[in-house]
Amino acid sequence: MIESLLVANRGEIARRIIRTARRLGIRAVAVYSEADADLPFVAEADEAVLVGPPNPAQSYRNTEAILAAAKSTGAQAIHPGYGFLSENAEFARTVESSGLIWVGPGADAITAMGDKINARNLMAAAGVPVAPGTTDPAADLDAAVAAAAGIGYPVMVKAAAGGGGMGMGVAVDEAALRTEYDKVRAFAERMFGDGSVLIERYFPRVRHVEVQILGLADGRVIALGERECSVQRRNQKLVEESPSPAVSPELRERFLAAAVRAGEAVGYRNAGTVECLLDPATNEFFFLEMNTRLQVEHPVTEYVYGVDLVEEQLRVASGLAPTFDPDALVPRGHAIEMRINAEDPKRFLPGPGVIRTWVEPTGEGVRVDSGYTEGNTVTPFYDSLMAKLIISGATRDEVLERAKVAVAAFQIEGPKNNVPFFAELLDNEEFLSGAYDTGIVSRMR
């Protein structure tokens, strides 16, 4: 097993990784920016190294500073968490060429899945269902218009190098396509350094369902169930649950088999997620993208399958077998995660500030993965995620009841926060029924 681990991230995911590392007797090293010096993850690590000013490019994305921190502290491995450098293939290669262990999939798999068009083509070749769309980038506006005419409106205009719900737009006709194409292309060039654009079929009423996969040290790829991620704002998730209320046992088998094929197609190792769109009218699903990292919502899978995914990541990276029997995985119970963000609960606009009050809920089936505590400042430099409220129980109904109590007990004063939105959602009949889709938040607003 790895003996010392540098966590190249911040906030709640850094705390989450440190917690498992220390439980396993692994020395945990944190890196932090000047803006994060007082956050809990810094104090909880065995050692912490300042890597730069608040700007992520000069700190959490500063590969030279992070590698120097690993060297100076004697860290044996690097866990990137999610975001920042987690899907940076060049960094993964550099880590390994430096003699360190990369706790994640190989650089080749990251590269293969990092381009949405390449990923779609690979998945189609592997027999994974993909939505109708372009097999090559739409080189210019005329090519995009021609592609959309062949696919049929409405279409999704997507940055080929994008991810996390960024760099996407919907066009219902040619006029809208002309606007969205220019907008997405410019955004993609600015954010990802790659203006390649993909055109694919857009489904107005669709569910977002993903499958957790794990590539084992012995070369096998297994699936640990699905997660429902359809409660979204601006194509970014707010709530996730497992199992999905929309997935029958028969459909689950199809989902899991497709996800395993996806992982096998790229020789996947370590934890990853195969994201899909599910048409509830037909029960057809289509590959959306593969996230080559640990997901924000991994705790719901941990509860339902009784595993610690961070521990399993560390075991794979160490060349060890999993703690469980891959052939005897059985889902038990239900779990829901709500992302507690520093944003207003109506328009979901960021609202950073000093946390004057922070009282986390407790009780049976209640877990809070937080990156902050009372007295900390939520700064505008990073993602607005402050904490994750995870509720588990024997049934979905039990989880929903526990969630209502927990949300009512979660007290945050200072930064704006979206806790009131979750109280509203937990009284929404569409959500309570389980028959919701990605349009639920817009219908609530």
GROMACS .gro file of C-alpha atoms in nm:
model
  445
    1MET     CA    1   0.000   0.000   0.000
    2ILE     CA    2   0.107   0.357  -0.066
    3GLU     CA    3   0.269   0.501   0.247
    4SER     CA    4   0.251   0.877   0.181
    5LEU     CA    5   0.005   1.071  -0.033
    6LEU     CA    6  -0.007   1.429  -0.156
    7VAL     CA    7  -0.361   1.555  -0.216
    8ALA     CA    8  -0.351   1.801  -0.506
    9ASN     CA    9  -0.682   1.967  -0.425
   10ARG     CA   10  -0.868   2.170  -0.165
   11GLY     CA   11  -1.189   2.198   0.038
   12GLU     CA   12  -1.423   1.909   0.100
   13ILE     CA   13  -1.261   1.663  -0.141
   14ALA     CA   14  -0.919   1.721   0.015
   15ARG     CA   15  -1.068   1.650   0.360
   16ARG     CA   16  -1.243   1.344   0.222
   17ILE     CA   17  -0.923   1.195   0.079
   18ILE     CA   18  -0.719   1.285   0.388
   19ARG     CA   19  -0.975   1.111   0.610
   20THR     CA   20  -0.939   0.779   0.430
   21ALA     CA   21  -0.561   0.812   0.401
   22ARG     CA   22  -0.520   0.861   0.773
   23ARG     CA   23  -0.758   0.573   0.850
   24LEU     CA   24  -0.531   0.351   0.642
   25GLY     CA   25  -0.217   0.479   0.814
   26ILE     CA   26  -0.103   0.674   0.507
   27ARG     CA   27   0.075   1.004   0.573
   28ALA     CA   28  -0.134   1.277   0.410
   29VAL     CA   29   0.021   1.592   0.262
   30ALA     CA   30  -0.196   1.890   0.170
   31VAL     CA   31  -0.117   2.175  -0.067
   32TYR     CA   32  -0.294   2.507  -0.027
   33SER     CA   33  -0.315   2.856  -0.168
   34GLU     CA   34  -0.283   3.177   0.032
   35ALA     CA   35  -0.664   3.212   0.024
   36ASP     CA   36  -0.714   2.869   0.186
   37ALA     CA   37  -0.460   2.881   0.469
   38ASP     CA   38  -0.728   2.870   0.740
   39LEU     CA   39  -0.948   2.596   0.591
   40PRO     CA   40  -0.992   2.267   0.781
   41PHE     CA   41  -0.817   2.044   0.527
   42VAL     CA   42  -0.487   2.227   0.585
   43ALA     CA   43  -0.494   2.163   0.960
   44GLU     CA   44  -0.609   1.801   0.922
   45ALA     CA   45  -0.322   1.692   0.697
   46ASP     CA   46  -0.004   1.552   0.849
   47GLU     CA   47   0.188   1.816   0.656
   48ALA     CA   48   0.081   2.114   0.444
   49VAL     CA   49   0.269   2.311   0.181
   50LEU     CA   50   0.183   2.658   0.048
   51VAL     CA   51   0.191   2.640  -0.333
   52GLY     CA   52   0.094   2.991  -0.440
   53PRO     CA   53  -0.150   3.282  -0.443
   54PRO     CA   54  -0.529   3.246  -0.475
   55ASN     CA   55  -0.534   3.228  -0.856
   56PRO     CA   56  -0.569   2.853  -0.933
   57ALA     CA   57  -0.325   2.879  -1.225
   58GLN     CA   58  -0.061   2.987  -0.976
   59SER     CA   59  -0.150   2.735  -0.706
   60TYR     CA   60  -0.376   2.431  -0.754
   61ARG     CA   61  -0.299   2.411  -1.127
   62ASN     CA   62   0.066   2.498  -1.080
   63THR     CA   63   0.220   2.164  -1.173
   64GLU     CA   64   0.576   2.266  -1.090
   65ALA     CA   65   0.480   2.383  -0.741
   66ILE     CA   66   0.281   2.067  -0.671
   67LEU     CA   67   0.558   1.837  -0.789
   68ALA     CA   68   0.807   2.036  -0.582
   69ALA     CA   69   0.580   1.994  -0.278
   70ALA     CA   70   0.567   1.618  -0.337
   71LYS     CA   71   0.944   1.601  -0.359
   72SER     CA   72   1.010   1.818  -0.053
   73THR     CA   73   0.771   1.618   0.165
   74GLY     CA   74   0.872   1.276   0.039
   75ALA     CA   75   0.524   1.196  -0.088
   76GLN     CA   76   0.504   0.869  -0.275
   77ALA     CA   77   0.181   0.933  -0.466
   78ILE     CA   78  -0.049   1.213  -0.582
   79HIS     CA   79  -0.430   1.205  -0.565
   80PRO     CA   80  -0.581   1.486  -0.776
   81GLY     CA   81  -0.939   1.472  -0.644
   82TYR     CA   82  -1.174   1.625  -0.901
   83GLY     CA   83  -1.138   1.941  -1.106
   84PHE     CA   84  -0.804   2.127  -1.129
   85LEU     CA   85  -0.546   1.872  -1.254
   86SER     CA   86  -0.755   1.556  -1.220
   87GLU     CA   87  -0.812   1.512  -1.595
   88ASN     CA   88  -0.485   1.663  -1.714
   89ALA     CA   89  -0.315   1.383  -1.907
   90GLU     CA   90   0.014   1.570  -1.935
   91PHE     CA   91   0.030   1.613  -1.558
   92ALA     CA   92  -0.050   1.244  -1.504
   93ARG     CA   93   0.238   1.150  -1.735
   94THR     CA   94   0.471   1.392  -1.560
   95VAL     CA   95   0.381   1.251  -1.218
   96GLU     CA   96   0.461   0.898  -1.330
   97SER     CA   97   0.777   0.995  -1.518
   98SER     CA   98   0.893   1.163  -1.195
   99GLY     CA   99   0.876   0.827  -1.020
  100LEU     CA  100   0.554   0.904  -0.831
  101ILE     CA  101   0.230   0.707  -0.828
  102TRP     CA  102  -0.069   0.868  -0.997
  103VAL     CA  103  -0.394   0.782  -0.818
  104GLY     CA  104  -0.617   0.783  -1.122
  105PRO     CA  105  -0.654   0.635  -1.469
  106GLY     CA  106  -0.365   0.625  -1.711
  107ALA     CA  107  -0.282   0.930  -1.920
  108ASP     CA  108  -0.384   0.753  -2.240
  109ALA     CA  109  -0.735   0.692  -2.107
  110ILE     CA  110  -0.763   1.055  -1.993
  111THR     CA  111  -0.656   1.171  -2.340
  112ALA     CA  112  -0.894   0.935  -2.518
  113MET     CA  113  -1.194   1.048  -2.315
  114GLY     CA  114  -1.098   1.415  -2.292
  115ASP     CA  115  -1.216   1.494  -2.646
  116LYS     CA  116  -1.591   1.439  -2.672
  117ILE     CA  117  -1.586   1.360  -3.044
  118ASN     CA  118  -1.306   1.106  -3.009
  119ALA     CA  119  -1.482   0.959  -2.706
  120ARG     CA  120  -1.813   0.925  -2.895
  121ASN     CA  121  -1.640   0.748  -3.182
  122LEU     CA  122  -1.454   0.511  -2.951
  123MET     CA  123  -1.772   0.427  -2.765
  124ALA     CA  124  -1.968   0.364  -3.083
  125ALA     CA  125  -1.694   0.127  -3.200
  126ALA     CA  126  -1.716  -0.055  -2.864
  127GLY     CA  127  -2.091  -0.105  -2.898
  128VAL     CA  128  -2.190   0.162  -2.646
  129PRO     CA  129  -2.503   0.354  -2.760
  130VAL     CA  130  -2.432   0.712  -2.867
  131ALA     CA  131  -2.678   0.986  -2.962
  132PRO     CA  132  -2.697   1.093  -3.328
  133GLY     CA  133  -2.424   1.352  -3.385
  134THR     CA  134  -2.109   1.450  -3.567
  135THR     CA  135  -1.815   1.212  -3.589
  136ASP     CA  136  -1.575   1.499  -3.665
  137PRO     CA  137  -1.565   1.859  -3.536
  138ALA     CA  138  -1.791   2.104  -3.716
  139ALA     CA  139  -1.508   2.300  -3.880
  140ASP     CA  140  -1.713   2.612  -3.940
  141LEU     CA  141  -2.066   2.748  -3.915
  142ASP     CA  142  -2.171   2.608  -4.254
  143ALA     CA  143  -2.058   2.261  -4.147
  144ALA     CA  144  -2.254   2.296  -3.821
  145VAL     CA  145  -2.568   2.400  -4.010
  146ALA     CA  146  -2.533   2.105  -4.248
  147ALA     CA  147  -2.479   1.864  -3.958
  148ALA     CA  148  -2.782   1.993  -3.769
  149ALA     CA  149  -2.999   1.957  -4.078
  150GLY     CA  150  -2.901   1.591  -4.099
  151ILE     CA  151  -2.948   1.524  -3.727
  152GLY     CA  152  -3.272   1.720  -3.690
  153TYR     CA  153  -3.352   2.003  -3.450
  154PRO     CA  154  -3.325   2.065  -3.161
  155VAL     CA  155  -2.948   2.007  -3.133
  156MET     CA  156  -2.690   2.045  -2.861
  157VAL     CA  157  -2.384   2.252  -2.946
  158LYS     CA  158  -2.092   2.133  -2.732
  159ALA     CA  159  -1.727   2.212  -2.681
  160ALA     CA  160  -1.540   1.895  -2.778
  161ALA     CA  161  -1.282   1.956  -2.504
  162GLY     CA  162  -1.535   2.066  -2.242
  163GLY     CA  163  -1.672   1.897  -1.935
  164GLY     CA  164  -1.863   1.952  -1.613
  165GLY     CA  165  -2.159   2.104  -1.797
  166MET     CA  166  -1.950   2.389  -1.937
  167GLY     CA  167  -1.937   2.492  -2.302
  168MET     CA  168  -2.284   2.381  -2.409
  169GLY     CA  169  -2.583   2.542  -2.579
  170VAL     CA  170  -2.915   2.433  -2.728
  171ALA     CA  171  -3.036   2.538  -3.074
  172VAL     CA  172  -3.400   2.485  -3.173
  173ASP     CA  173  -3.352   2.615  -3.527
  174GLU     CA  174  -3.086   2.742  -3.767
  175ALA     CA  175  -3.099   3.099  -3.639
  176ALA     CA  176  -3.033   2.980  -3.283
  177LEU     CA  177  -2.759   2.748  -3.406
  178ARG     CA  178  -2.573   3.036  -3.569
  179THR     CA  179  -2.573   3.221  -3.237
  180GLU     CA  180  -2.487   2.922  -3.020
  181TYR     CA  181  -2.208   2.797  -3.246
  182ASP     CA  182  -2.015   3.123  -3.224
  183LYS     CA  183  -2.080   3.148  -2.850
  184VAL     CA  184  -1.969   2.792  -2.769
  185ARG     CA  185  -1.666   2.810  -2.998
  186ALA     CA  186  -1.544   3.133  -2.837
  187PHE     CA  187  -1.603   2.994  -2.488
  188ALA     CA  188  -1.419   2.672  -2.572
  189GLU     CA  189  -1.118   2.857  -2.709
  190ARG     CA  190  -1.104   3.078  -2.401
  191MET     CA  191  -1.160   2.809  -2.138
  192PHE     CA  192  -1.006   2.497  -2.291
  193GLY     CA  193  -0.769   2.631  -2.555
  194ASP     CA  194  -0.955   2.423  -2.814
  195GLY     CA  195  -1.245   2.567  -3.015
  196SER     CA  196  -1.360   2.234  -3.162
  197VAL     CA  197  -1.739   2.201  -3.160
  198LEU     CA  198  -1.961   1.893  -3.161
  199ILE     CA  199  -2.323   1.887  -3.280
  200GLU     CA  200  -2.554   1.617  -3.147
  201ARG     CA  201  -2.922   1.547  -3.098
  202TYR     CA  202  -3.084   1.729  -2.807
  203PHE     CA  203  -3.356   1.556  -2.606
  204PRO     CA  204  -3.589   1.811  -2.440
  205ARG     CA  205  -3.716   1.563  -2.179
  206VAL     CA  206  -3.429   1.347  -2.067
  207ARG     CA  207  -3.274   1.207  -1.752
  208HIS     CA  208  -2.903   1.218  -1.666
  209VAL     CA  209  -2.792   0.878  -1.539
  210GLU     CA  210  -2.431   0.776  -1.481
  211VAL     CA  211  -2.251   0.457  -1.386
  212GLN     CA  212  -1.959   0.431  -1.144
  213ILE     CA  213  -1.683   0.210  -1.284
  214LEU     CA  214  -1.362   0.086  -1.129
  215GLY     CA  215  -1.072  -0.051  -1.329
  216LEU     CA  216  -0.901  -0.304  -1.104
  217ALA     CA  217  -0.530  -0.373  -1.072
  218ASP     CA  218  -0.574  -0.713  -1.240
  219GLY     CA  219  -0.714  -0.550  -1.556
  220ARG     CA  220  -1.083  -0.613  -1.500
  221VAL     CA  221  -1.336  -0.330  -1.521
  222ILE     CA  222  -1.640  -0.350  -1.292
  223ALA     CA  223  -1.947  -0.132  -1.241
  224LEU     CA  224  -2.081  -0.026  -0.902
  225GLY     CA  225  -2.434   0.076  -0.993
  226GLU     CA  226  -2.587   0.392  -1.130
  227ARG     CA  227  -2.659   0.742  -1.001
  228GLU     CA  228  -2.943   0.973  -1.100
  229CYS     CA  229  -2.815   1.326  -1.162
  230SER     CA  230  -3.109   1.504  -1.328
  231VAL     CA  231  -3.156   1.788  -1.077
  232GLN     CA  232  -2.935   2.045  -1.246
  233ARG     CA  233  -2.894   2.417  -1.299
  234ARG     CA  234  -2.706   2.539  -1.606
  235ASN     CA  235  -2.625   2.175  -1.692
  236GLN     CA  236  -2.448   2.134  -1.357
  237LYS     CA  237  -2.566   1.893  -1.091
  238LEU     CA  238  -2.728   1.992  -0.763
  239VAL     CA  239  -2.867   1.657  -0.641
  240GLU     CA  240  -2.766   1.297  -0.704
  241GLU     CA  241  -2.923   0.975  -0.585
  242SER     CA  242  -2.862   0.603  -0.608
  243PRO     CA  243  -3.027   0.386  -0.723
  244SER     CA  244  -3.203   0.589  -0.994
  245PRO     CA  245  -3.582   0.590  -0.954
  246ALA     CA  246  -3.606   0.555  -1.333
  247VAL     CA  247  -3.394   0.243  -1.372
  248SER     CA  248  -3.550  -0.104  -1.362
  249PRO     CA  249  -3.338  -0.414  -1.291
  250GLU     CA  250  -3.337  -0.500  -1.663
  251LEU     CA  251  -3.236  -0.148  -1.764
  252ARG     CA  252  -2.970  -0.145  -1.491
  253GLU     CA  253  -2.808  -0.454  -1.639
  254ARG     CA  254  -2.792  -0.283  -1.978
  255PHE     CA  255  -2.646   0.034  -1.826
  256LEU     CA  256  -2.379  -0.150  -1.630
  257ALA     CA  257  -2.280  -0.372  -1.922
  258ALA     CA  258  -2.240  -0.068  -2.150
  259ALA     CA  259  -2.031   0.114  -1.888
  260VAL     CA  260  -1.800  -0.185  -1.848
  261ARG     CA  261  -1.756  -0.201  -2.227
  262ALA     CA  262  -1.672   0.170  -2.224
  263GLY     CA  263  -1.402   0.118  -1.963
  264GLU     CA  264  -1.260  -0.189  -2.135
  265ALA     CA  265  -1.239   0.001  -2.465
  266VAL     CA  266  -0.973   0.233  -2.319
  267GLY     CA  267  -0.802  -0.011  -2.081
  268TYR     CA  268  -0.941   0.182  -1.785
  269ARG     CA  269  -0.780   0.164  -1.441
  270ASN     CA  270  -0.895   0.326  -1.117
  271ALA     CA  271  -1.225   0.510  -1.057
  272GLY     CA  272  -1.426   0.675  -1.332
  273THR     CA  273  -1.781   0.753  -1.438
  274VAL     CA  274  -1.968   0.683  -1.760
  275GLU     CA  275  -2.235   0.949  -1.801
  276CYS     CA  276  -2.543   0.885  -2.013
  277LEU     CA  277  -2.869   1.045  -2.119
  278LEU     CA  278  -3.182   0.835  -2.068
  279ASP     CA  279  -3.495   0.895  -2.273
  280PRO     CA  280  -3.771   0.803  -2.023
  281ALA     CA  281  -4.027   0.765  -2.303
  282THR     CA  282  -3.838   0.482  -2.471
  283ASN     CA  283  -3.585   0.363  -2.209
  284GLU     CA  284  -3.311   0.424  -2.464
  285PHE     CA  285  -2.987   0.560  -2.326
  286PHE     CA  286  -2.690   0.726  -2.496
  287PHE     CA  287  -2.329   0.781  -2.396
  288LEU     CA  288  -2.263   1.142  -2.296
  289GLU     CA  289  -1.905   1.145  -2.167
  290MET     CA  290  -1.663   0.965  -1.939
  291ASN     CA  291  -1.523   1.149  -1.638
  292THR     CA  292  -1.177   1.006  -1.579
  293ARG     CA  293  -1.163   1.085  -1.208
  294LEU     CA  294  -1.351   1.056  -0.880
  295GLN     CA  295  -1.689   1.230  -0.898
  296VAL     CA  296  -1.830   1.484  -0.653
  297GLU     CA  297  -2.126   1.251  -0.597
  298HIS     CA  298  -1.929   0.934  -0.517
  299PRO     CA  299  -2.063   0.911  -0.157
  300VAL     CA  300  -2.408   0.790  -0.268
  301THR     CA  301  -2.244   0.491  -0.437
  302GLU     CA  302  -2.034   0.428  -0.126
  303TYR     CA  303  -2.346   0.395   0.087
  304VAL     CA  304  -2.542   0.175  -0.150
  305TYR     CA  305  -2.252  -0.061  -0.222
  306GLY     CA  306  -2.074  -0.047   0.113
  307VAL     CA  307  -1.734   0.056  -0.024
  308ASP     CA  308  -1.489   0.340   0.035
  309LEU     CA  309  -1.408   0.448  -0.320
  310VAL     CA  310  -1.103   0.648  -0.216
  311GLU     CA  311  -0.962   0.341  -0.045
  312GLU     CA  312  -1.030   0.137  -0.358
  313GLN     CA  313  -0.854   0.403  -0.567
  314LEU     CA  314  -0.549   0.379  -0.343
  315ARG     CA  315  -0.552   0.000  -0.362
  316VAL     CA  316  -0.568  -0.001  -0.742
  317ALA     CA  317  -0.284   0.252  -0.760
  318SER     CA  318  -0.084   0.029  -0.522
  319GLY     CA  319  -0.146  -0.279  -0.739
  320LEU     CA  320  -0.367  -0.442  -0.475
  321ALA     CA  321  -0.694  -0.632  -0.503
  322PRO     CA  322  -1.015  -0.459  -0.389
  323THR     CA  323  -1.150  -0.501  -0.036
  324PHE     CA  324  -1.469  -0.659  -0.175
  325ASP     CA  325  -1.558  -0.949  -0.404
  326PRO     CA  326  -1.632  -0.792  -0.746
  327ASP     CA  327  -1.860  -1.083  -0.831
  328ALA     CA  328  -2.075  -1.037  -0.522
  329LEU     CA  329  -2.163  -0.667  -0.538
  330VAL     CA  330  -2.519  -0.612  -0.418
  331PRO     CA  331  -2.687  -0.271  -0.383
  332ARG     CA  332  -2.855  -0.211  -0.050
  333GLY     CA  333  -3.078   0.080   0.047
  334HIS     CA  334  -3.083   0.428  -0.101
  335ALA     CA  335  -2.880   0.748  -0.076
  336ILE     CA  336  -2.919   1.110  -0.188
  337GLU     CA  337  -2.658   1.386  -0.201
  338MET     CA  338  -2.729   1.760  -0.208
  339ARG     CA  339  -2.456   2.008  -0.302
  340ILE     CA  340  -2.450   2.296  -0.056
  341ASN     CA  341  -2.323   2.589  -0.260
  342ALA     CA  342  -2.244   2.951  -0.177
  343GLU     CA  343  -2.506   3.082  -0.416
  344ASP     CA  344  -2.851   3.232  -0.392
  345PRO     CA  345  -3.133   2.973  -0.398
  346LYS     CA  346  -3.334   3.139  -0.676
  347ARG     CA  347  -3.098   3.239  -0.958
  348PHE     CA  348  -2.803   3.032  -0.832
  349LEU     CA  349  -2.558   3.319  -0.864
  350PRO     CA  350  -2.240   3.300  -0.650
  351GLY     CA  351  -2.250   3.472  -0.311
  352PRO     CA  352  -1.915   3.435  -0.130
  353GLY     CA  353  -1.853   3.577   0.216
  354VAL     CA  354  -1.745   3.513   0.574
  355ILE     CA  355  -1.924   3.223   0.745
  356ARG     CA  356  -2.070   3.366   1.067
  357THR     CA  357  -2.276   3.057   1.153
  358TRP     CA  358  -2.218   2.698   1.042
  359VAL     CA  359  -2.424   2.424   1.210
  360GLU     CA  360  -2.425   2.086   1.040
  361PRO     CA  361  -2.715   1.843   1.083
  362THR     CA  362  -2.659   1.511   1.257
  363GLY     CA  363  -2.859   1.194   1.302
  364GLU     CA  364  -2.902   0.844   1.165
  365GLY     CA  365  -2.812   0.822   0.798
  366VAL     CA  366  -2.675   1.179   0.787
  367ARG     CA  367  -2.325   1.257   0.658
  368VAL     CA  368  -2.177   1.598   0.582
  369ASP     CA  369  -1.862   1.631   0.374
  370SER     CA  370  -1.771   1.996   0.426
  371GLY     CA  371  -1.483   2.211   0.314
  372TYR     CA  372  -1.551   2.497   0.554
  373THR     CA  373  -1.652   2.574   0.909
  374GLU     CA  374  -1.757   2.875   1.113
  375GLY     CA  375  -1.521   3.169   1.074
  376ASN     CA  376  -1.387   3.062   0.733
  377THR     CA  377  -1.427   3.279   0.425
  378VAL     CA  378  -1.576   3.148   0.102
  379THR     CA  379  -1.372   3.335  -0.158
  380PRO     CA  380  -1.463   3.404  -0.522
  381PHE     CA  381  -1.155   3.225  -0.654
  382TYR     CA  382  -1.293   2.871  -0.663
  383ASP     CA  383  -1.606   2.662  -0.715
  384SER     CA  384  -1.899   2.764  -0.493
  385LEU     CA  385  -1.932   2.416  -0.334
  386MET     CA  386  -1.912   2.445   0.046
  387ALA     CA  387  -2.032   2.100   0.151
  388LYS     CA  388  -2.220   1.789   0.050
  389LEU     CA  389  -2.517   1.669   0.254
  390ILE     CA  390  -2.552   1.294   0.207
  391ILE     CA  391  -2.852   1.106   0.342
  392SER     CA  392  -2.884   0.727   0.341
  393GLY     CA  393  -3.150   0.479   0.449
  394ALA     CA  394  -3.326   0.155   0.371
  395THR     CA  395  -3.570   0.306   0.119
  396ARG     CA  396  -3.606   0.620  -0.089
  397ASP     CA  397  -3.904   0.730   0.120
  398GLU     CA  398  -3.702   0.696   0.441
  399VAL     CA  399  -3.417   0.893   0.287
  400LEU     CA  400  -3.651   1.172   0.175
  401GLU     CA  401  -3.795   1.206   0.524
  402ARG     CA  402  -3.449   1.216   0.680
  403ALA     CA  403  -3.339   1.470   0.420
  404LYS     CA  404  -3.622   1.709   0.512
  405VAL     CA  405  -3.516   1.703   0.877
  406ALA     CA  406  -3.147   1.745   0.791
  407VAL     CA  407  -3.205   2.036   0.552
  408ALA     CA  408  -3.416   2.214   0.813
  409ALA     CA  409  -3.133   2.171   1.067
  410PHE     CA  410  -2.850   2.293   0.841
  411GLN     CA  411  -2.774   2.650   0.951
  412ILE     CA  412  -2.550   2.877   0.745
  413GLU     CA  413  -2.519   3.252   0.790
  414GLY     CA  414  -2.285   3.481   0.600
  415PRO     CA  415  -2.244   3.371   0.239
  416LYS     CA  416  -2.554   3.319   0.031
  417ASN     CA  417  -2.647   2.950   0.021
  418ASN     CA  418  -2.887   2.719  -0.159
  419VAL     CA  419  -3.018   2.528   0.144
  420PRO     CA  420  -3.366   2.686   0.099
  421PHE     CA  421  -3.377   2.543  -0.254
  422PHE     CA  422  -3.341   2.190  -0.118
  423ALA     CA  423  -3.624   2.250   0.127
  424GLU     CA  424  -3.836   2.355  -0.171
  425LEU     CA  425  -3.726   2.054  -0.376
  426LEU     CA  426  -3.812   1.810  -0.096
  427ASP     CA  427  -4.170   1.940  -0.109
  428ASN     CA  428  -4.191   1.918  -0.488
  429GLU     CA  429  -4.430   1.646  -0.602
  430GLU     CA  430  -4.241   1.580  -0.924
  431PHE     CA  431  -3.919   1.513  -0.737
  432LEU     CA  432  -4.088   1.314  -0.462
  433SER     CA  433  -4.252   1.089  -0.722
  434GLY     CA  434  -3.915   1.007  -0.875
  435ALA     CA  435  -4.052   1.083  -1.223
  436TYR     CA  436  -3.844   1.394  -1.286
  437ASP     CA  437  -3.599   1.494  -1.559
  438THR     CA  438  -3.329   1.755  -1.625
  439GLY     CA  439  -3.592   2.027  -1.668
  440ILE     CA  440  -3.720   2.007  -1.311
  441VAL     CA  441  -3.528   2.308  -1.177
  442SER     CA  442  -3.638   2.535  -1.464
  443ARG     CA  443  -3.997   2.428  -1.405
  444MET     CA  444  -3.960   2.517  -1.037
  445ARG     CA  445  -3.834   2.862  -1.137
   0.00000   0.00000   0.00000
